[in-house]
N, CA and C atoms as an extended XYZ file, in Angstrom:
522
Properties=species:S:1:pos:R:3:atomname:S:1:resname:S:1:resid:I:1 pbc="F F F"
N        57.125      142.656      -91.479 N   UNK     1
C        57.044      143.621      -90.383 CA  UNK     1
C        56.070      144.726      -90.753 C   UNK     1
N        55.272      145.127      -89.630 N   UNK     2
C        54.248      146.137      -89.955 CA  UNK     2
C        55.013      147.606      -89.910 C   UNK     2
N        54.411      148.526      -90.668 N   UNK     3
C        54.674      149.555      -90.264 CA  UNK     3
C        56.121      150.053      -91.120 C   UNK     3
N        56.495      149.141      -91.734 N   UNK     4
C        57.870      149.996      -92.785 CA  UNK     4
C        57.425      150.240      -94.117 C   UNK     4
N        57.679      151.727      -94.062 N   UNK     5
C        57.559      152.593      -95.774 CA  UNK     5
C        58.589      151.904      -96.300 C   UNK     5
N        58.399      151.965      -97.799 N   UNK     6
C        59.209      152.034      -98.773 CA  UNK     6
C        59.257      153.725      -99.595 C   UNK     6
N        60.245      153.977      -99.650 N   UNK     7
C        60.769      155.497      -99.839 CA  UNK     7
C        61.633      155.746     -101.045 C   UNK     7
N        60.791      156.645     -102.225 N   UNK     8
C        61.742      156.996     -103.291 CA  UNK     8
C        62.884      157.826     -102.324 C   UNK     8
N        64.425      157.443     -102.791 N   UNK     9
C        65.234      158.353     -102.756 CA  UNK     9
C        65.649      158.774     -103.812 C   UNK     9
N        65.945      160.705     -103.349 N   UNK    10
C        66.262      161.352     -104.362 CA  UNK    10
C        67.836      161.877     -103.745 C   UNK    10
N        68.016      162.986     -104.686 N   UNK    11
C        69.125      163.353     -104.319 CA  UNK    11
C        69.942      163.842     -103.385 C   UNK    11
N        68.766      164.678     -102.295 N   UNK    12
C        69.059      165.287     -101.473 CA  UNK    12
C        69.022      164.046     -100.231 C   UNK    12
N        69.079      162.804     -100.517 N   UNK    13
C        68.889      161.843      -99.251 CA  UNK    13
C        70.507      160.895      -99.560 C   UNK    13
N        71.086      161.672     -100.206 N   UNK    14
C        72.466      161.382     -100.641 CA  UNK    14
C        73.577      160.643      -99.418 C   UNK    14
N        73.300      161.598      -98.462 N   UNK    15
C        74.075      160.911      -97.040 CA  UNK    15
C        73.628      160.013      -96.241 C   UNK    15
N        72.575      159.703      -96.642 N   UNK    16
C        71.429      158.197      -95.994 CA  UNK    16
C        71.619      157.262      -97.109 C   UNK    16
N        71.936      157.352      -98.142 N   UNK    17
C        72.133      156.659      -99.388 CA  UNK    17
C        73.435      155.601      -99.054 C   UNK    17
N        74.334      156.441      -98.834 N   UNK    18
C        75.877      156.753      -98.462 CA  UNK    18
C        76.175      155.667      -97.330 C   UNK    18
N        75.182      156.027      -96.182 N   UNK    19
C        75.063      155.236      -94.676 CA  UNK    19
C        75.121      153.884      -94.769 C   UNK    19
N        73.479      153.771      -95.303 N   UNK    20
C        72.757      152.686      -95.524 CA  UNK    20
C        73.671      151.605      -96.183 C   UNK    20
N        73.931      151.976      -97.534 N   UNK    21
C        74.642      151.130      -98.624 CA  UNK    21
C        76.419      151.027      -98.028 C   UNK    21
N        77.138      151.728      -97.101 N   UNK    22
C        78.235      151.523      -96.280 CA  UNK    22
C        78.467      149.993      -95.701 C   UNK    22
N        77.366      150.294      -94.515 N   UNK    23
C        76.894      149.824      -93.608 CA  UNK    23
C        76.428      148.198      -93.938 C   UNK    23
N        75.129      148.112      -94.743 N   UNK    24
C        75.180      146.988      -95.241 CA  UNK    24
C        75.855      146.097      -95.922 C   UNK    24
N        76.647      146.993      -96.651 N   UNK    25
C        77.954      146.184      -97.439 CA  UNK    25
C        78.801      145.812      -96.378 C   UNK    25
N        79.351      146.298      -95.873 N   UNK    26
C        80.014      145.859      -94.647 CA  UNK    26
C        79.565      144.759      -93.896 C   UNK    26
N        78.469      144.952      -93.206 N   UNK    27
C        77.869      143.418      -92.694 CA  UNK    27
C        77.534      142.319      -93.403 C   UNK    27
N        77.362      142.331      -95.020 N   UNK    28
C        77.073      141.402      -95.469 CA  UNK    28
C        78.168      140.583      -95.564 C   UNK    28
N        79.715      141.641      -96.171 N   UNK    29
C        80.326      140.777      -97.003 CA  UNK    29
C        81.902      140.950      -96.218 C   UNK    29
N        81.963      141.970      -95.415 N   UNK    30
C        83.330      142.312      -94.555 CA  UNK    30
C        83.851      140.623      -94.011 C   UNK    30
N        83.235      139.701      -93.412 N   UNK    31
C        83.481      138.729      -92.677 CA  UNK    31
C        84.611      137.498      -93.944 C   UNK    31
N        83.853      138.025      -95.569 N   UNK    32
C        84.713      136.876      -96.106 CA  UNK    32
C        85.610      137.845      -97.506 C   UNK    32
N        85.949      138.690      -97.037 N   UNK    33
C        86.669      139.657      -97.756 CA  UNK    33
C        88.185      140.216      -97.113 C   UNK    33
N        89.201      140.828      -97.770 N   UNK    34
C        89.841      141.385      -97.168 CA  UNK    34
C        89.492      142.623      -96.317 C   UNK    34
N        90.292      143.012      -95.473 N   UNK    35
C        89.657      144.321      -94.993 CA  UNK    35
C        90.440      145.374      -95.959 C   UNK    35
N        91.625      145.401      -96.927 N   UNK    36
C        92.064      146.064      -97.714 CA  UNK    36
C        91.374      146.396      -99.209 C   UNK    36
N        90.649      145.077      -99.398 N   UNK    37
C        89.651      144.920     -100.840 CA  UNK    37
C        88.122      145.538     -100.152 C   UNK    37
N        88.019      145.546      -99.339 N   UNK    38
C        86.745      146.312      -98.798 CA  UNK    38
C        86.673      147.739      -98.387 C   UNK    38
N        87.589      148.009      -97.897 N   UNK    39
C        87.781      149.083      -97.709 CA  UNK    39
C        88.001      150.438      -98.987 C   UNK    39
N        88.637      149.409      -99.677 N   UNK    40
C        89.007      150.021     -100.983 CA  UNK    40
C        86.906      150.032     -102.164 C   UNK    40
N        86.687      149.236     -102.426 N   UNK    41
C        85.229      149.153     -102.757 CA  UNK    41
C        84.408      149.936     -101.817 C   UNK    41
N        84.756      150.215     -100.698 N   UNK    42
C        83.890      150.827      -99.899 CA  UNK    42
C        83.758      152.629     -100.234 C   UNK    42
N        85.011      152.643     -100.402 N   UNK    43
C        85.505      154.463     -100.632 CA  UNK    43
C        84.916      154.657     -102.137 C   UNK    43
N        85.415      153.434     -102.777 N   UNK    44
C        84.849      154.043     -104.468 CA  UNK    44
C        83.204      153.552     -104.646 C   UNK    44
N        82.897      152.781     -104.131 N   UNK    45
C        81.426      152.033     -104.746 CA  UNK    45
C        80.793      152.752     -104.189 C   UNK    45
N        80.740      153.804     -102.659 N   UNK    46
C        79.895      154.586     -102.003 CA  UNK    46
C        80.624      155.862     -102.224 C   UNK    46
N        80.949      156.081     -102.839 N   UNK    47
C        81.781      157.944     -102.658 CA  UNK    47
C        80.528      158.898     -103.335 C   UNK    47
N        80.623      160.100     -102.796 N   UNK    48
C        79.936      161.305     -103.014 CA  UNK    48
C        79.457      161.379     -104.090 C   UNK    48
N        80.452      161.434     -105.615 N   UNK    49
C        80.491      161.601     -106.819 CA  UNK    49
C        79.601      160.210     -107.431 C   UNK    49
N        79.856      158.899     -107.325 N   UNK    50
C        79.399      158.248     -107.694 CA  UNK    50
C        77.774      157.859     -107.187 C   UNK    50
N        77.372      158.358     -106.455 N   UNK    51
C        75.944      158.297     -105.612 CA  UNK    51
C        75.201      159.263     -106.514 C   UNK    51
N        76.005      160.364     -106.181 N   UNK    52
C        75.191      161.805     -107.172 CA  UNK    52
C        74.843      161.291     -108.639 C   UNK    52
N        75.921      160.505     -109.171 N   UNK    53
C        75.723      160.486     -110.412 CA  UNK    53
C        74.311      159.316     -110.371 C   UNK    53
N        74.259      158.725     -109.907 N   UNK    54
C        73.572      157.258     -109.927 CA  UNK    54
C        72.395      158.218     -109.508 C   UNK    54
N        72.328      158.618     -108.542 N   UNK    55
C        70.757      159.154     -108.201 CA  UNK    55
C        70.256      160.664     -109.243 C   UNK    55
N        71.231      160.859     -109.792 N   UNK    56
C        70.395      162.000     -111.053 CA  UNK    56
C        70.379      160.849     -112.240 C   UNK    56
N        70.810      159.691     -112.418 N   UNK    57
C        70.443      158.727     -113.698 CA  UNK    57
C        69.052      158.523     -113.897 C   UNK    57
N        68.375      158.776     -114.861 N   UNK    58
C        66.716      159.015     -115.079 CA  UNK    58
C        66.481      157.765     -115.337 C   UNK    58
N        67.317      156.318     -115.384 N   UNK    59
C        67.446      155.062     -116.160 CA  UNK    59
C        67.400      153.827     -114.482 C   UNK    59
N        68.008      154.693     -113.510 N   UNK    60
C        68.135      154.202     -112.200 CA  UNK    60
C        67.303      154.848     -110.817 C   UNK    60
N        66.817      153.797     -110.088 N   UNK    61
C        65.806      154.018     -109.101 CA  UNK    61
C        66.145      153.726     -107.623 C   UNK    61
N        66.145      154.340     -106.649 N   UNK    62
C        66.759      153.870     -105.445 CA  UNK    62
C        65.077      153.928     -104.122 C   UNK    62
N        65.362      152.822     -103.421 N   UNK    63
C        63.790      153.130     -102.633 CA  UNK    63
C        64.774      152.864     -100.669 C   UNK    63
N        64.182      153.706     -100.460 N   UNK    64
C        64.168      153.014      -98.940 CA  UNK    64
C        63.416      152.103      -98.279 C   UNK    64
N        63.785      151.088      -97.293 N   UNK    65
C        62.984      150.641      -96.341 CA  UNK    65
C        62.834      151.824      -95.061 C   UNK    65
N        61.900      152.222      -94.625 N   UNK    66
C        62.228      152.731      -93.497 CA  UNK    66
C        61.353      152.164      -92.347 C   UNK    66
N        61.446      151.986      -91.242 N   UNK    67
C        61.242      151.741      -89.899 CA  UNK    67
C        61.198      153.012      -89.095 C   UNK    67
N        60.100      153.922      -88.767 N   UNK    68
C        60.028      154.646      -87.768 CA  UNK    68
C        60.925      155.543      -88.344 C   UNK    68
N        61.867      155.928      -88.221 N   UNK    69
C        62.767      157.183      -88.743 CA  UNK    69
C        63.695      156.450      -88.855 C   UNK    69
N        64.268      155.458      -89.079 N   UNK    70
C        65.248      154.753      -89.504 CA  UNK    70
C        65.325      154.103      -90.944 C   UNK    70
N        66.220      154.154      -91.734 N   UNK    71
C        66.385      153.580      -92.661 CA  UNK    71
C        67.001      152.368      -92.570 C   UNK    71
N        66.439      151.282      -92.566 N   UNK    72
C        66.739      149.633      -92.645 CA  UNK    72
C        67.546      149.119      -93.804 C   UNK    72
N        66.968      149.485      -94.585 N   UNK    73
C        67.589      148.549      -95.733 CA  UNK    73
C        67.225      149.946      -97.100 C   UNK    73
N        67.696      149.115      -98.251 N   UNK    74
C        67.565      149.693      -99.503 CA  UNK    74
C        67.308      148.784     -100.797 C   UNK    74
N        67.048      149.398     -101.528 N   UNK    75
C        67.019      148.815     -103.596 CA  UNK    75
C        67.028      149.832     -104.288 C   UNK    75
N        67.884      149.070     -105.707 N   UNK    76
C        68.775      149.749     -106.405 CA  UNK    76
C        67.845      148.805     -107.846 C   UNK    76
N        67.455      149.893     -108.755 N   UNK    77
C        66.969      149.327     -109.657 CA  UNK    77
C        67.539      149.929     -111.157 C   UNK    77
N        68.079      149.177     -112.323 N   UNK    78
C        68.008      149.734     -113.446 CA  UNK    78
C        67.531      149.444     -114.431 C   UNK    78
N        67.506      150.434     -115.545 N   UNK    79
C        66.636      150.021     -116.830 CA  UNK    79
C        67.430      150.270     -117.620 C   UNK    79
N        67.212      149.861     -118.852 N   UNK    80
C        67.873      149.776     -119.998 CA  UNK    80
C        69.442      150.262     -120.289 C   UNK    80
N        69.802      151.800     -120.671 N   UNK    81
C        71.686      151.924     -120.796 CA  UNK    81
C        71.952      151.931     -119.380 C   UNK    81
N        71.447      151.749     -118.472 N   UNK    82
C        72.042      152.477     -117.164 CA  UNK    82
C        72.598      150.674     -116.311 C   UNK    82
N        71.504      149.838     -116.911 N   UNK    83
C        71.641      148.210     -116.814 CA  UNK    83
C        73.313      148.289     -116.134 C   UNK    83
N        73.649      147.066     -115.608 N   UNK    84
C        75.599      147.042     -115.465 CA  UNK    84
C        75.923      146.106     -116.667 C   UNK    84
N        74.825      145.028     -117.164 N   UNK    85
C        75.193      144.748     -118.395 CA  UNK    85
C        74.769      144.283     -119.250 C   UNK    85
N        73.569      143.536     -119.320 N   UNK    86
C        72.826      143.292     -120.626 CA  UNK    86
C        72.164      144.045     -121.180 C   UNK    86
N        71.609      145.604     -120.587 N   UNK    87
C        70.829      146.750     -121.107 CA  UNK    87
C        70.079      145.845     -122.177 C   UNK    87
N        69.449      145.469     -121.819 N   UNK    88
C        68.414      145.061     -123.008 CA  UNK    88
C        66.721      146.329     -122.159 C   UNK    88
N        66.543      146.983     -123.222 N   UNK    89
C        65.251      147.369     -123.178 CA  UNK    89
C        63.857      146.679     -122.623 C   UNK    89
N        64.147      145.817     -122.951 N   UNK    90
C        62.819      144.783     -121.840 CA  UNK    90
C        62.937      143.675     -121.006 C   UNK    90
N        64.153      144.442     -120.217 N   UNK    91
C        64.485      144.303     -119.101 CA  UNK    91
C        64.637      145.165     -117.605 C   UNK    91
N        64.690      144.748     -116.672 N   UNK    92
C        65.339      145.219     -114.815 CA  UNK    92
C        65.851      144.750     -114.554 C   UNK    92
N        67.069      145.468     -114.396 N   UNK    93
C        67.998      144.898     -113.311 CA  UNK    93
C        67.726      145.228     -111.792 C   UNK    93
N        67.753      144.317     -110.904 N   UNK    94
C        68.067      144.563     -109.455 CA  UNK    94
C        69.588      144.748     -109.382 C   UNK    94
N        70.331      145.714     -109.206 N   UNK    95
C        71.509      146.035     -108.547 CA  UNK    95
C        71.963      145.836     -107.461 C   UNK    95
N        70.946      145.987     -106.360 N   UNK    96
C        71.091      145.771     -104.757 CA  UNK    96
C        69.889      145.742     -104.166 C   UNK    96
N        69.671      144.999     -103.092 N   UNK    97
C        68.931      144.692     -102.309 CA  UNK    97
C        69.680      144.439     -101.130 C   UNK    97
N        69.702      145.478     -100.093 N   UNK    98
C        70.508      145.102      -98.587 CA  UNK    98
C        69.525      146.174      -97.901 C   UNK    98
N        69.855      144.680      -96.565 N   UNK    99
C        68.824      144.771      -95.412 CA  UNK    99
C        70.210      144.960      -94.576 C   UNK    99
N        69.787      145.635      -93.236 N   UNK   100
C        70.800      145.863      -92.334 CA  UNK   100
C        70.366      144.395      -91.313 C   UNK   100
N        71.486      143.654      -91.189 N   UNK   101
C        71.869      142.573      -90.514 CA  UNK   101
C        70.760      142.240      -89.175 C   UNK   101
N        70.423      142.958      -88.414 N   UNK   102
C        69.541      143.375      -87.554 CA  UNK   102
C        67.754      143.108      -87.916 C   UNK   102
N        67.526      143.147      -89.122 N   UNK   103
C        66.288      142.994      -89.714 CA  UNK   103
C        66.265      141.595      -90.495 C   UNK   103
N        67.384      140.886      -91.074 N   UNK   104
C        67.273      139.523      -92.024 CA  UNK   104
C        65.938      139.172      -91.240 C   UNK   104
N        65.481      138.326      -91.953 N   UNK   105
C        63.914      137.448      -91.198 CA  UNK   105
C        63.156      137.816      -91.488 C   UNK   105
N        62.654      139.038      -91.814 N   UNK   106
C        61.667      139.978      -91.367 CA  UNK   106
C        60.566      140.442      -92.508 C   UNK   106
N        61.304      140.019      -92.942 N   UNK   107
C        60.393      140.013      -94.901 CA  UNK   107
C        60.838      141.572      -95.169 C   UNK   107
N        61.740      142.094      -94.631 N   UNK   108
C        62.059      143.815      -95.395 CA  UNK   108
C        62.660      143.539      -97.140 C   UNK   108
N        63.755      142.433      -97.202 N   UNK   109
C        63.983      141.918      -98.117 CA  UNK   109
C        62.705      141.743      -99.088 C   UNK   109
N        61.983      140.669      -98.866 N   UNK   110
C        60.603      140.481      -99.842 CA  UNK   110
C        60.316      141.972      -99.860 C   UNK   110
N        60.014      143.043      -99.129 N   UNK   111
C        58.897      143.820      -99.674 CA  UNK   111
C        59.791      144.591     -100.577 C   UNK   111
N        60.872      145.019     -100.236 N   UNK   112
C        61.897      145.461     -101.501 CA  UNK   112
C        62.103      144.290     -102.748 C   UNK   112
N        62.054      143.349     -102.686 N   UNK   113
C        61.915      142.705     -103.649 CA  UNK   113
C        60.755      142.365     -104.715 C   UNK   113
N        59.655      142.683     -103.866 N   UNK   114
C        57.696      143.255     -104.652 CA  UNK   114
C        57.883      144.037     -104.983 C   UNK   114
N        58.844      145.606     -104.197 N   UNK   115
C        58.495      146.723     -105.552 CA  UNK   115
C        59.271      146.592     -106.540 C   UNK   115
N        60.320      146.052     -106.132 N   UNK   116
C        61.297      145.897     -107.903 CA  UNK   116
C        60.340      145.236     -108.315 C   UNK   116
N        59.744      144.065     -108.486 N   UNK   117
C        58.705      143.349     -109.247 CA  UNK   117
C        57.780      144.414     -109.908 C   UNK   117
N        57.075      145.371     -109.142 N   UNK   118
C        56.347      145.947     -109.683 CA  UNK   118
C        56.484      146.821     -110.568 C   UNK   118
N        57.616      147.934     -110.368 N   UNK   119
C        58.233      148.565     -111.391 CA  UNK   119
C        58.730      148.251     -112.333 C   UNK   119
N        59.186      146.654     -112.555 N   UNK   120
C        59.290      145.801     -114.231 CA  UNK   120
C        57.743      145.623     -114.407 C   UNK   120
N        56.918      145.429     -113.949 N   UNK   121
C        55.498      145.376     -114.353 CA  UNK   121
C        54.798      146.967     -114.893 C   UNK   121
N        55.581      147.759     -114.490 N   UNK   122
C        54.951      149.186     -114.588 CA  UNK   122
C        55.848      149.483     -115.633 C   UNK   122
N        56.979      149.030     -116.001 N   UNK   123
C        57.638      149.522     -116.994 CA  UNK   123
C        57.406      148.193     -118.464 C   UNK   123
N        56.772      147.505     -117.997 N   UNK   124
C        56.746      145.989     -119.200 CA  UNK   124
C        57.654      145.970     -119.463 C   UNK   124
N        58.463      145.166     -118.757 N   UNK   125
C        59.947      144.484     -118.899 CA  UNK   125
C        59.611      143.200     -119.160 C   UNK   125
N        60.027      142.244     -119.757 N   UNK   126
C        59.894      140.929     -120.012 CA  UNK   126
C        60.164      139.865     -118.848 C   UNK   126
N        61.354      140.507     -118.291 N   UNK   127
C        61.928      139.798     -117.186 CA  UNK   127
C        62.784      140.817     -116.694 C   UNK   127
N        63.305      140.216     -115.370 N   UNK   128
C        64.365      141.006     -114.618 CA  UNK   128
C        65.428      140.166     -114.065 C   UNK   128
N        66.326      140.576     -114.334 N   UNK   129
C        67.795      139.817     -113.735 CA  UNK   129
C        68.633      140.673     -112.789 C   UNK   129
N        69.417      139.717     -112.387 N   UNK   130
C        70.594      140.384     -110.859 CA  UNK   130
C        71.675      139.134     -111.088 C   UNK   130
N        72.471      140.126     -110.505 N   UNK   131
C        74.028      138.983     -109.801 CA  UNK   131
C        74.078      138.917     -108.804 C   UNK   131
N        74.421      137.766     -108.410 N   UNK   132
C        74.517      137.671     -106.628 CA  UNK   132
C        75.814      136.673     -106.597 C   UNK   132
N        76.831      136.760     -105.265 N   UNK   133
C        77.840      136.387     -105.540 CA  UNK   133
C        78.062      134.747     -105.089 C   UNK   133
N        78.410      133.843     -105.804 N   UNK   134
C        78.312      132.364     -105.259 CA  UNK   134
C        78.451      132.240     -104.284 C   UNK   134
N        79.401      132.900     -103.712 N   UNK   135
C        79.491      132.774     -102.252 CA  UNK   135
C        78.253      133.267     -101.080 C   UNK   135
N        77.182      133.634     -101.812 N   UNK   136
C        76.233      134.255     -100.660 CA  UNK   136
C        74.816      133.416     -100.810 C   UNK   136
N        74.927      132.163     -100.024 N   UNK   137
C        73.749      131.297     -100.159 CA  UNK   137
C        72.807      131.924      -99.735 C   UNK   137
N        72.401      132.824      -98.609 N   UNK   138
C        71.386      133.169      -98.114 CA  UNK   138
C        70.688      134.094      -99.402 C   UNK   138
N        70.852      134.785     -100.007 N   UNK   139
C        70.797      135.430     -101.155 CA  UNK   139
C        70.223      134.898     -102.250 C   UNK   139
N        70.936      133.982     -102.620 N   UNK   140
C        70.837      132.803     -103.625 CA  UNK   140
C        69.431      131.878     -103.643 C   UNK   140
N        69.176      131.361     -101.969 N   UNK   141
C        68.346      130.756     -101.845 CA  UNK   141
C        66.721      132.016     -101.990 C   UNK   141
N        67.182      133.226     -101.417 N   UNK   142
C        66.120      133.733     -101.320 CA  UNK   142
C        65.627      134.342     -102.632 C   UNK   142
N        66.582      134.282     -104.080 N   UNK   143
C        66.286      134.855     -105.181 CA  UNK   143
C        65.394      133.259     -105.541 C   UNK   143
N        66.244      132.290     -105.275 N   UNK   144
C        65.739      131.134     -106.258 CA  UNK   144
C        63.801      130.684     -105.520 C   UNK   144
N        63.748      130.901     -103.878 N   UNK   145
C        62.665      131.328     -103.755 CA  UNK   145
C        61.537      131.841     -104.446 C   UNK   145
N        62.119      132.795     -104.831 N   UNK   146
C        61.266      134.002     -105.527 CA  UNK   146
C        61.034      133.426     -107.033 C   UNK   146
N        61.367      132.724     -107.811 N   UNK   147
C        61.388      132.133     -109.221 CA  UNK   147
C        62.377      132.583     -110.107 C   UNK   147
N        63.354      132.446     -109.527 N   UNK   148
C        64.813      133.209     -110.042 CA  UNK   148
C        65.552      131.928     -110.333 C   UNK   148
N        66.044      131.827     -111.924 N   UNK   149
C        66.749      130.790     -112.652 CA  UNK   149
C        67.998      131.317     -112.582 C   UNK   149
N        69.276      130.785     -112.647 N   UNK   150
C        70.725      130.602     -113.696 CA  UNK   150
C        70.449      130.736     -114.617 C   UNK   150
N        71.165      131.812     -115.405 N   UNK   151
C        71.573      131.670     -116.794 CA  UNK   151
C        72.834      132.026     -117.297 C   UNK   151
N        74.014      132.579     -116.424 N   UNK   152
C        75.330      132.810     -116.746 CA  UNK   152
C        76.258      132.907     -115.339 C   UNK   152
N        77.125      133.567     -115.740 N   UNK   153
C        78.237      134.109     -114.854 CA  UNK   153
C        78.708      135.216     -115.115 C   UNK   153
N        79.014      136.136     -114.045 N   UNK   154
C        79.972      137.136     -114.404 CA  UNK   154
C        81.422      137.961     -113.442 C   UNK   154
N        82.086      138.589     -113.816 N   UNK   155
C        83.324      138.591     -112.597 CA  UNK   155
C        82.944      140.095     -112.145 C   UNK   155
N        82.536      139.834     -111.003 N   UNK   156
C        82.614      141.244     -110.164 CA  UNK   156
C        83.859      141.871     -109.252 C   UNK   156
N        84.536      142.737     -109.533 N   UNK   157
C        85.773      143.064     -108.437 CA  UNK   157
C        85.270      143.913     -107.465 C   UNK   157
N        85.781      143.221     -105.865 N   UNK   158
C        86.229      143.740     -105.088 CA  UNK   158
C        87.442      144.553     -104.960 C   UNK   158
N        87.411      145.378     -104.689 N   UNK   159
C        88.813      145.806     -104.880 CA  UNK   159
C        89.773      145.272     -105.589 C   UNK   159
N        90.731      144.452     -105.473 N   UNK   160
C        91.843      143.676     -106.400 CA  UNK   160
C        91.687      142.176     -106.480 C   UNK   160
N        90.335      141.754     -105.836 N   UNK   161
C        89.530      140.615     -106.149 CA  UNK   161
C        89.101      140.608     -106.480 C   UNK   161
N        89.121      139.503     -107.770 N   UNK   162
C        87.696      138.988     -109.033 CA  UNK   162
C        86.725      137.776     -108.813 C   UNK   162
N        85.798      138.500     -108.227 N   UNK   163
C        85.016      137.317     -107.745 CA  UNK   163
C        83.809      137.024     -108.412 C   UNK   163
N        83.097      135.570     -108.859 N   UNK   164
C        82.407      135.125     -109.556 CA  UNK   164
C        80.856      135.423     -108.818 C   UNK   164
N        79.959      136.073     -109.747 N   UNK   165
C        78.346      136.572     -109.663 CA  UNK   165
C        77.579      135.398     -110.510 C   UNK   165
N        77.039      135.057     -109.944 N   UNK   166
C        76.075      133.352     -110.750 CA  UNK   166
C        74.370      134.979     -111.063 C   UNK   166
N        74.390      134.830     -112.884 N   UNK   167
C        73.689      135.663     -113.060 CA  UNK   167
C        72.277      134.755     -112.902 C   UNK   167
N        71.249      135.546     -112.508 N   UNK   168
C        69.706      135.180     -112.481 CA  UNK   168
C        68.732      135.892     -113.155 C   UNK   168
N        67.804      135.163     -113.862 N   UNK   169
C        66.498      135.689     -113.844 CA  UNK   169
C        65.200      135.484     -113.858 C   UNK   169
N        64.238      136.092     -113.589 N   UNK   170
C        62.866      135.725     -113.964 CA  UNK   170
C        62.010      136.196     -114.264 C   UNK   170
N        60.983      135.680     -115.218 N   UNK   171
C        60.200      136.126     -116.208 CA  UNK   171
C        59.306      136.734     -115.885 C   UNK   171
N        58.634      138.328     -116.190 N   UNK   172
C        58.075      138.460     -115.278 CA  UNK   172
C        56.366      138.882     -116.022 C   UNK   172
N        56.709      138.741     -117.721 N   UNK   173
C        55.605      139.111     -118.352 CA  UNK   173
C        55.567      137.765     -118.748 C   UNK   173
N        53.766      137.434     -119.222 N   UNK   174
C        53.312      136.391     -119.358 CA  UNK   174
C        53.102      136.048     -120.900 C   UNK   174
């Protein structure tokens, strides 16, 4: 799609942070979740305190998609201690990548997915990895697209559900 910025967010974009990452979680994953295990992840994984902290982390990067004055989608990037778990130094993690339901198709996904690329290229990371949850083929297919391998597993909770993340990565220095 023509015409959408990608947008450092900082701190003061805290309640668009908040929206965005609500909102998309909800449409992605509300349909095969409880509404009690979501609701519950929803209050703690997006709350005030935990945003603030994540967006003053000097180790973690947040960008907008925007559309006209709208914020579409988002990415969530980390480096090294801030990682959720291999912190290896010459590495990126992608944390999140969500598009608001309304845009899938549209390549907003890919272009958030080029700048994470680029910022492991700007930081010489070796490679970059993410979890994505077995259950989310559309996801899956669009990482393995991109040159994204298997190499583990890990248990992510929903609220009082432990649900299995098929870990990925790909290489991104030559």
């Amino acid at each position: 799609m023509e015409n959408i910025l990608l947008k450092r967010v900082y701190p003061e974009d805290l309640a668009q942070l908040q929206q965005i990452g609500r909102q998309t979680f909800l449409e992605t994953f509300a349909a095969s979740n409880s509404e009690e295990n979501m609701t519950t992840y929803l209050a703690e994984g997006f709350s005030t305190e935990k945003l603030s902290t994540e967006l003053h982390d000097a180790h973690s990067e947040f960008y907008f998609a925007i559309l006209g004055e709208k914020v579409i989608g988002y990415l969530k990037v980390n480096f090294g201690p801030s990682q959720t778990e291999l912190k290896d130094d010459k590495s990126l993690e992608i944390e999140r990548i969500y598009v608001l339901q309304e845009f899938h198709g549209k390549k907003v996904g890919q272009m958030l997915f080029d700048k994470a690329i680029q910022i492991a290229k700007q930081q010489h990371a070796d490679y970059v990895w993410l979890g994505v949850w077995e259950h989310n083929p559309r996801a899956i297919q669009f990482y393995k697209k991109n040159g994204f391998v298997e190499f583990d597993r890990h248990i992510f909770l929903l609220g009082n559900d432990a649900q299995t993340d098929i870990m990925m990565k790909l290489k991104v220095k030559s």
